[in-house]
Coordinates of C-alpha atoms and ligand atoms in Angstrom, one line a residue:
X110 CA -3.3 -22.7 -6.6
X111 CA 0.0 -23.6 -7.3
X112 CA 3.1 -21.7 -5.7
X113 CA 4.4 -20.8 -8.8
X114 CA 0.9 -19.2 -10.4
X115 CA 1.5 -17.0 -7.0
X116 CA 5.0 -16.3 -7.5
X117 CA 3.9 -15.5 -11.1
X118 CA 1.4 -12.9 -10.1
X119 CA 4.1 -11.1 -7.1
X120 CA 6.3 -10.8 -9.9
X121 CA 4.0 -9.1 -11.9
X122 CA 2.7 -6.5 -9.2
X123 CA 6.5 -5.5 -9.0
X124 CA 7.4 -5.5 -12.3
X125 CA 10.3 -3.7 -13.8
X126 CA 9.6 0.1 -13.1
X127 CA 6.0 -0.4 -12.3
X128 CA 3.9 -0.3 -9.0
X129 CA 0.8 -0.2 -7.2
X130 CA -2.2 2.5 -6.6
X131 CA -3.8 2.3 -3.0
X132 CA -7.6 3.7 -4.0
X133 CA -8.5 1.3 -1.2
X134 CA -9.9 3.9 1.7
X135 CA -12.5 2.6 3.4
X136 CA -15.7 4.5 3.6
X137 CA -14.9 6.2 6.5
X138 CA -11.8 6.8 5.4
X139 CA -12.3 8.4 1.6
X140 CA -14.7 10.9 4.1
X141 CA -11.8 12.6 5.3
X142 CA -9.9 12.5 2.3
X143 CA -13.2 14.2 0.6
X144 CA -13.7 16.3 3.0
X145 CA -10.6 18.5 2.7
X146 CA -11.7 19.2 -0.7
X147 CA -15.0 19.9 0.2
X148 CA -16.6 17.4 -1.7
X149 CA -19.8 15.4 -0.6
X150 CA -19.2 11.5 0.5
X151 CA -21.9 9.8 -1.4
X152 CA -21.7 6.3 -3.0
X153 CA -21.8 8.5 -6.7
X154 CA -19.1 10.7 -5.9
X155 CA -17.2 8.0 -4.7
X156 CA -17.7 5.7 -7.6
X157 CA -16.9 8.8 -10.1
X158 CA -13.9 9.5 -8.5
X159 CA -12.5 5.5 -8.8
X160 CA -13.7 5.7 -12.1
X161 CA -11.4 8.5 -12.3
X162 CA -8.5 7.2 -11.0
X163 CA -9.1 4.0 -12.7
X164 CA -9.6 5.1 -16.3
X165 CA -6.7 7.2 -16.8
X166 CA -5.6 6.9 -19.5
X167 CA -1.9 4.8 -20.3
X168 CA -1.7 4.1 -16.9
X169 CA -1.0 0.7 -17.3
X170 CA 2.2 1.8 -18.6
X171 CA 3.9 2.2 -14.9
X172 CA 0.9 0.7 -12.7
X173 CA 0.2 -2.8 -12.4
X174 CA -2.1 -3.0 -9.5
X175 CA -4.9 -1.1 -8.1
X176 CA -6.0 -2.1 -4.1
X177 CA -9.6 -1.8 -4.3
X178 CA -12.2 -1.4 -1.2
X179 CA -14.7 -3.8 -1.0
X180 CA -17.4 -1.2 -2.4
X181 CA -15.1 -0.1 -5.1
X182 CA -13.9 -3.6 -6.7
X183 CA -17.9 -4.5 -7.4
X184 CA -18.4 -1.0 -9.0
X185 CA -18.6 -0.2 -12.7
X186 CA -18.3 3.1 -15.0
X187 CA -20.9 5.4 -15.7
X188 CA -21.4 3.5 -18.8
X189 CA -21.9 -0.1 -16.6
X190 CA -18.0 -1.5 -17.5
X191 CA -17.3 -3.4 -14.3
X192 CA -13.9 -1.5 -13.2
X193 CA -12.3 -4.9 -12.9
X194 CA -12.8 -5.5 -16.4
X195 CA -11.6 -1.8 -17.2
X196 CA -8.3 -2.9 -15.1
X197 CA -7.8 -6.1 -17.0
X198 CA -8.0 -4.0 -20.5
X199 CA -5.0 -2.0 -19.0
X200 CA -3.3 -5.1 -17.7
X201 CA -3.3 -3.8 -14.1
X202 CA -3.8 -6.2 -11.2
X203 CA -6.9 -6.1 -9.1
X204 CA -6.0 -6.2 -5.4
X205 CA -8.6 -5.7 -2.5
X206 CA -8.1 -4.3 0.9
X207 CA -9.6 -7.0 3.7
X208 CA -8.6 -6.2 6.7
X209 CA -11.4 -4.7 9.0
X210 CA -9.6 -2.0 10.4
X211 CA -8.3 -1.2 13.8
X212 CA -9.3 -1.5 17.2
X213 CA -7.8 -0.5 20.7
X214 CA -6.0 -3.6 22.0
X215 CA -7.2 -4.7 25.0
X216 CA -5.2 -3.5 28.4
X217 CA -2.4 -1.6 26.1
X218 CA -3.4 1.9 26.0
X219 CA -2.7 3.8 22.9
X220 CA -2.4 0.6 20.7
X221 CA -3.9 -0.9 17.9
X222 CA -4.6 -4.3 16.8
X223 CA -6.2 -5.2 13.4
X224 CA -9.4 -7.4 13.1
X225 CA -10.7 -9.1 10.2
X226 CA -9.7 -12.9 10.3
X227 CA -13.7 -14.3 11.6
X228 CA -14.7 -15.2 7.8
X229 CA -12.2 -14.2 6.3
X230 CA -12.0 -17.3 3.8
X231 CA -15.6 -17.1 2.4
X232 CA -14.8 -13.7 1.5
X233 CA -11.4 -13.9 0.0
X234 CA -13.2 -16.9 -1.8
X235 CA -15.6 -14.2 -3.2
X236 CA -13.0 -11.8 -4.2
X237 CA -10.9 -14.4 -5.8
X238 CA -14.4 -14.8 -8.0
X239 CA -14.5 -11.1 -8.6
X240 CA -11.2 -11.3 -10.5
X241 CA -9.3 -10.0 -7.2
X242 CA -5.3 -11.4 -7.2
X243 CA -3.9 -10.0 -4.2
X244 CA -5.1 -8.7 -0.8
X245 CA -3.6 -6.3 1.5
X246 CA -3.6 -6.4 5.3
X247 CA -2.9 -3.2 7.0
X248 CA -1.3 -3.7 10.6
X249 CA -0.5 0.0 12.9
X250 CA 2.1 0.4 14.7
X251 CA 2.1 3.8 17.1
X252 CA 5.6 5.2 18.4
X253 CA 5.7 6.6 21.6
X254 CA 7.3 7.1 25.1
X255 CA 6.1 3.4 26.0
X256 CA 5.1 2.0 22.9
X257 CA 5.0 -0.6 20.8
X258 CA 4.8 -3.0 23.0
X259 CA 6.0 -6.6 22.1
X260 CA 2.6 -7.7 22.7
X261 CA 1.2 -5.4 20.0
X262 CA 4.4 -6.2 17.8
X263 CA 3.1 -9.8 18.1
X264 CA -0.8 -9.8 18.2
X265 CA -0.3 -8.0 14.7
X266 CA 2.0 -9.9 13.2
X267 CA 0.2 -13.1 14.3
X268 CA -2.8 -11.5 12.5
X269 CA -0.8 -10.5 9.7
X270 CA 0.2 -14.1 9.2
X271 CA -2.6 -15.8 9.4
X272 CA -4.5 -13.7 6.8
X273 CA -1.3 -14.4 4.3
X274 CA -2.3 -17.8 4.6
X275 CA -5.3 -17.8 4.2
X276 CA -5.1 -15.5 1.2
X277 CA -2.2 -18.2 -0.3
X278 CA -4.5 -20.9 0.3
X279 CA -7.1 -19.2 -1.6
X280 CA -4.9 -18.2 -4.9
X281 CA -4.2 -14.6 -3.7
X282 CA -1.2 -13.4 -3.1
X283 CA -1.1 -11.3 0.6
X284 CA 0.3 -8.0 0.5
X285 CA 1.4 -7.8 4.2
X286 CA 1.6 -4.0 5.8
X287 CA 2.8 -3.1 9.2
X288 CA 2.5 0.6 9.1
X289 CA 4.7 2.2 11.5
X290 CA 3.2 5.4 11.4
X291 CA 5.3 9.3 11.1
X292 CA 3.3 10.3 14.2
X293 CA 5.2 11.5 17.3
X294 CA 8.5 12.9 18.4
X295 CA 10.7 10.5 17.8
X296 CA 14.3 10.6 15.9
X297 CA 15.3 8.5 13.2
X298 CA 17.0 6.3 15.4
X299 CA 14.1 5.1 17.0
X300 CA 12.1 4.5 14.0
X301 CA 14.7 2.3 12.7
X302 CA 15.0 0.0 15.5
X303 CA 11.3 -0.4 15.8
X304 CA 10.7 -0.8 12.4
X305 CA 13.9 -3.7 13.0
X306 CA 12.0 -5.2 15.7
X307 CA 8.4 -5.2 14.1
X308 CA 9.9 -6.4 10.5
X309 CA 11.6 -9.1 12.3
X310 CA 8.5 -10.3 14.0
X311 CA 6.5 -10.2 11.0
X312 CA 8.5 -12.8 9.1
X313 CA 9.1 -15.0 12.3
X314 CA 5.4 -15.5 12.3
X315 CA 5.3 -15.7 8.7
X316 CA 7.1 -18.4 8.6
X317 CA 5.4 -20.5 11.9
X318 CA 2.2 -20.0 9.6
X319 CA 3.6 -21.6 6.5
X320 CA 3.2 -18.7 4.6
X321 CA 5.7 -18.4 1.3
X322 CA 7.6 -15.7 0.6
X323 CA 7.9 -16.3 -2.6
X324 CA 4.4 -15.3 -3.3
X325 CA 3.9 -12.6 -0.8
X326 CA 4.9 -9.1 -1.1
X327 CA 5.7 -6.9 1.7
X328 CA 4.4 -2.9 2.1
X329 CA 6.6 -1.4 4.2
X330 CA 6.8 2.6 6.2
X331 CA 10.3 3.9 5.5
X332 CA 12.7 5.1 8.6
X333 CA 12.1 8.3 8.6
X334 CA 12.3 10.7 12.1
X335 CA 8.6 11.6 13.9
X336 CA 6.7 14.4 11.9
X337 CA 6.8 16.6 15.7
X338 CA 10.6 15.7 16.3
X339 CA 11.7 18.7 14.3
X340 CA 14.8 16.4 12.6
X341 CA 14.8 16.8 8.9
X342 CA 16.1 13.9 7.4
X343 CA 18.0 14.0 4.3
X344 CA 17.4 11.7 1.7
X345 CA 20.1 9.8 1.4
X346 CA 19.7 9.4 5.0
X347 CA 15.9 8.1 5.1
X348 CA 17.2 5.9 1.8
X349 CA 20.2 4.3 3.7
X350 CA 18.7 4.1 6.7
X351 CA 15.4 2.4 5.5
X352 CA 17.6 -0.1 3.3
X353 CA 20.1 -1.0 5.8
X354 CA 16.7 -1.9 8.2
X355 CA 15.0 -4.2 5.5
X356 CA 18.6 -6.0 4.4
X357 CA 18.7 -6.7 8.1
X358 CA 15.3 -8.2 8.4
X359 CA 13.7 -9.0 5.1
X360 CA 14.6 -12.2 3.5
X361 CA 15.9 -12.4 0.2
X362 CA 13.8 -14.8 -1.4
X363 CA 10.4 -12.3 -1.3
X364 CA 10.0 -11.2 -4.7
X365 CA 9.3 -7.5 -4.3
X366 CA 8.9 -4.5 -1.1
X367 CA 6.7 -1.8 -2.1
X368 CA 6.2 1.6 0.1
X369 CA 3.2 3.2 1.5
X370 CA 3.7 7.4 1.3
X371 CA 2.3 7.8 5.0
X372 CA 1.7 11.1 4.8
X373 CA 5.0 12.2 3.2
X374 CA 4.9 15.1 0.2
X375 CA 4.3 13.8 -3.1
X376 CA 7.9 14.5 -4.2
X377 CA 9.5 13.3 -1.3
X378 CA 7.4 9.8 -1.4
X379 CA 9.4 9.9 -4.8
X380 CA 13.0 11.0 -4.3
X381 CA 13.2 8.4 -1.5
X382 CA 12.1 5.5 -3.1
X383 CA 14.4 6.4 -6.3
X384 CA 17.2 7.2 -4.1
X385 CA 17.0 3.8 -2.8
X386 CA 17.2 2.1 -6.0
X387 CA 20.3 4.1 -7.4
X388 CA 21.8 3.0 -3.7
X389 CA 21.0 -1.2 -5.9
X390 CA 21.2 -3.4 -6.5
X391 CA 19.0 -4.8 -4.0
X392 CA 17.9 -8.2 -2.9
X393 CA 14.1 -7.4 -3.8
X394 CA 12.6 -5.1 -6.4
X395 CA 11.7 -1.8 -4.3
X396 CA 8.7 -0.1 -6.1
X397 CA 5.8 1.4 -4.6
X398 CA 1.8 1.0 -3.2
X399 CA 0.9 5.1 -2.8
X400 CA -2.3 6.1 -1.8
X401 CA -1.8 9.8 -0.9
X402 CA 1.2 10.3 -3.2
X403 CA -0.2 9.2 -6.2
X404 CA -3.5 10.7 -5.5
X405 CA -3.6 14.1 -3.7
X406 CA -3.0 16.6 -6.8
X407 CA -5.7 15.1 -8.9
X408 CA -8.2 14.7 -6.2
X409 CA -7.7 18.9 -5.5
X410 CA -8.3 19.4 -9.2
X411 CA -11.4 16.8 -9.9
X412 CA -12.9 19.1 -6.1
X413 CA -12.8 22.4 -8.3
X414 CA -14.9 21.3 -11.3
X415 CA -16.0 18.0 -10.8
X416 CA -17.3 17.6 -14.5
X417 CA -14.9 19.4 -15.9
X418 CA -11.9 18.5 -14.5
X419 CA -11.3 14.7 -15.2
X420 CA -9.2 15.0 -17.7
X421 CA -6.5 17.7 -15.5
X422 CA -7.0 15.4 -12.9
X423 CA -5.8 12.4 -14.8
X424 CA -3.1 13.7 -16.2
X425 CA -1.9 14.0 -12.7
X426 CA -2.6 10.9 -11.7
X427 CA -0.6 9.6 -15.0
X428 CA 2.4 11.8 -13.8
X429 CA 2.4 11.1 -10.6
X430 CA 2.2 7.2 -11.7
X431 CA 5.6 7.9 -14.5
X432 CA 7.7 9.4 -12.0
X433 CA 7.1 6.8 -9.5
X434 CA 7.7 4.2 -12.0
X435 CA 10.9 6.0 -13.0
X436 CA 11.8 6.1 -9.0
X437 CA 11.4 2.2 -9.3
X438 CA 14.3 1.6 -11.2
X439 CA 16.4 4.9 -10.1
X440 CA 16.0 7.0 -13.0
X441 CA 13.6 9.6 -11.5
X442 CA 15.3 13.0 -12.2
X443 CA 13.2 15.7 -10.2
X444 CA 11.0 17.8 -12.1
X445 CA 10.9 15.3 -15.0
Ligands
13P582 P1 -0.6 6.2 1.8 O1 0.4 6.1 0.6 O2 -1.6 7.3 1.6 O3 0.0 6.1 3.1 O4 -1.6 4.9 1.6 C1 -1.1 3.7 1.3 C2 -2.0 2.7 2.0 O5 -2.6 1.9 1.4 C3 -2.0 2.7 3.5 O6 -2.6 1.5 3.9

């Protein structure tokens, strides 16, 4: 796989007012999620409710990539359609969550390290054959009176790097995610200068693996103040703030930065990310990778009427995928 068919494919997940669905929850994961609606976790519900999501309809026009879980990408509809083939009739990306989730790292209480890198090229190999074109890695990174440390800065970014090569060497293009989570007390101030220090490690050890920017994409937290400090951040204030942080430590030549929500409102997710692109221009296309924000309406809607509900529920999902495409070039107006 040649740089530039990577480049090609970066490029594409952050094209021109256009961004990225996370349906990627692991099984454990899309049980929570489920839960507060009260639905059942069963392989069915689970597979009608990606098929949901998935066959909405137009939603190609502002989504060009879908993460999938590794149960999800070798699913098909009802009516047997793999949902890989579905994507590719809507021109939309197929990417694939591989990480293995977090563990407590060892003599650090209260941190996490990420695990998934034993056999992780026979099965990127596999995805690759399932029509997957990018992989995301999900590093988290926990605020508090004595944390992070630099050794869990590191041990993540290390692992963060060597799965973006490995993905590069095997023609997909690694979506790279240190999460620096809303939890805690913490003011804005501190979540800026760790997201500083964990951004810069992650593109040091980037580049000691060899990895290339110009076929990676980075999914970033924004700086935003603990959800227990009691700050309310304005924002203009979470849109300069987070921009200032990523001009200070995010190369220039990487193609695109898209945002997870973390737990922020569906509006908000929205008004920041557009509020950072009328701030432009910037050095990278800033669009987006929602999981929550894109999805949390619909999946209250499909829980009331299962059946009956799909097409509410997609509708949702189609407006919550135009306004964040709209955000992605700065010409969300709120309400629109
Ligand atoms: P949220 O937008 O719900 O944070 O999910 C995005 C994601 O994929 C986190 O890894």
């Amino acid at each position: 796989m040649s740089i530039e068919q990577l480049a090609d494919t970066a490029r594409a997940m952050v094209a021109p007012g256009k961004g990225i669905i996370a349906i990627d929850e692991s099984t454990a994961t899309i049980a929570k999620r489920f839960e507060s609606v009260g639905i059942p976790n069963n392989e069915e519900n689970r597979r009608a409710y990606r098929e949901l999501l998935l066959t909405t309809p137009k939603l190609g026009e502002y989504i060009s990539g879908a993460i999938l879980y590794d149960e999800t990408i070798r699913q098909t509809t009802k009516a047997g359609v793999p949902f890989t083939k579905v994507m590719a009739e809507n021109g939309i990306i197929p990417g694939i969550k591989v990480d293995k989730g977090t563990q407590a790292l060892a003599g650090f209480a209260g941190e996490l390290v990420t695990e998934g890198l034993d056999g992780l090229r026979a099965r990127l190999e596999e995805y690759y054959k399932l029509g997957a074109r990018f992989a995301k890695w999900r590093a988290v990174i926990n605020i508090g009176d004595d944390t992070p440390s630099g050794t869990c800065i590191e041990a993540n970014s290390h692992a963060l790097a060597r799965f973006a090569a490995l993905c590069q060497e095997q023609g997909l293009v690694p979506m790279v995610e240190p999460e620096v989570l809303m939890d805690g007390d913490h003011d804005i101030e501190t979540s800026y200068e760790v997201h500083e220090v964990v951004l810069r490690s992650l593109f040091d050890a980037l580049f000691n693996q060899n990895v290339m920017l110009e076929g990676t994409i980075l999914k970033a937290s924004m700086v935003v103040p603990g959800k227990d400090s009691g700050e309310e951040a304005a924002v203009e204030e979470v849109a300069e703030s987070t921009l200032m942080c990523l001009k200070s430590s995010v190369p220039a030549i990487l193609p695109g930065i898209v945002f997870l929500s973390g737990g922020q409102g569906d509006e908000q997710a929205t008004a920041h990310l557009d509020a950072m692109n009328r701030l432009g221009p910037n050095p990278w296309t800033l669009s987006f990778s929602y999981g929550r924000a894109m999805q949390s309406a619909a999946l209250r809607l499909w829980s009331q009427d299962l059946a009956g509900n799909v097409g509410k529920a997609q509708q949702t999902v189609y407006a919550r995928a135009r306004a964040n495409g709209l955000a992605a070039l700065g010409k969300w107006n709120e309400g629109a």
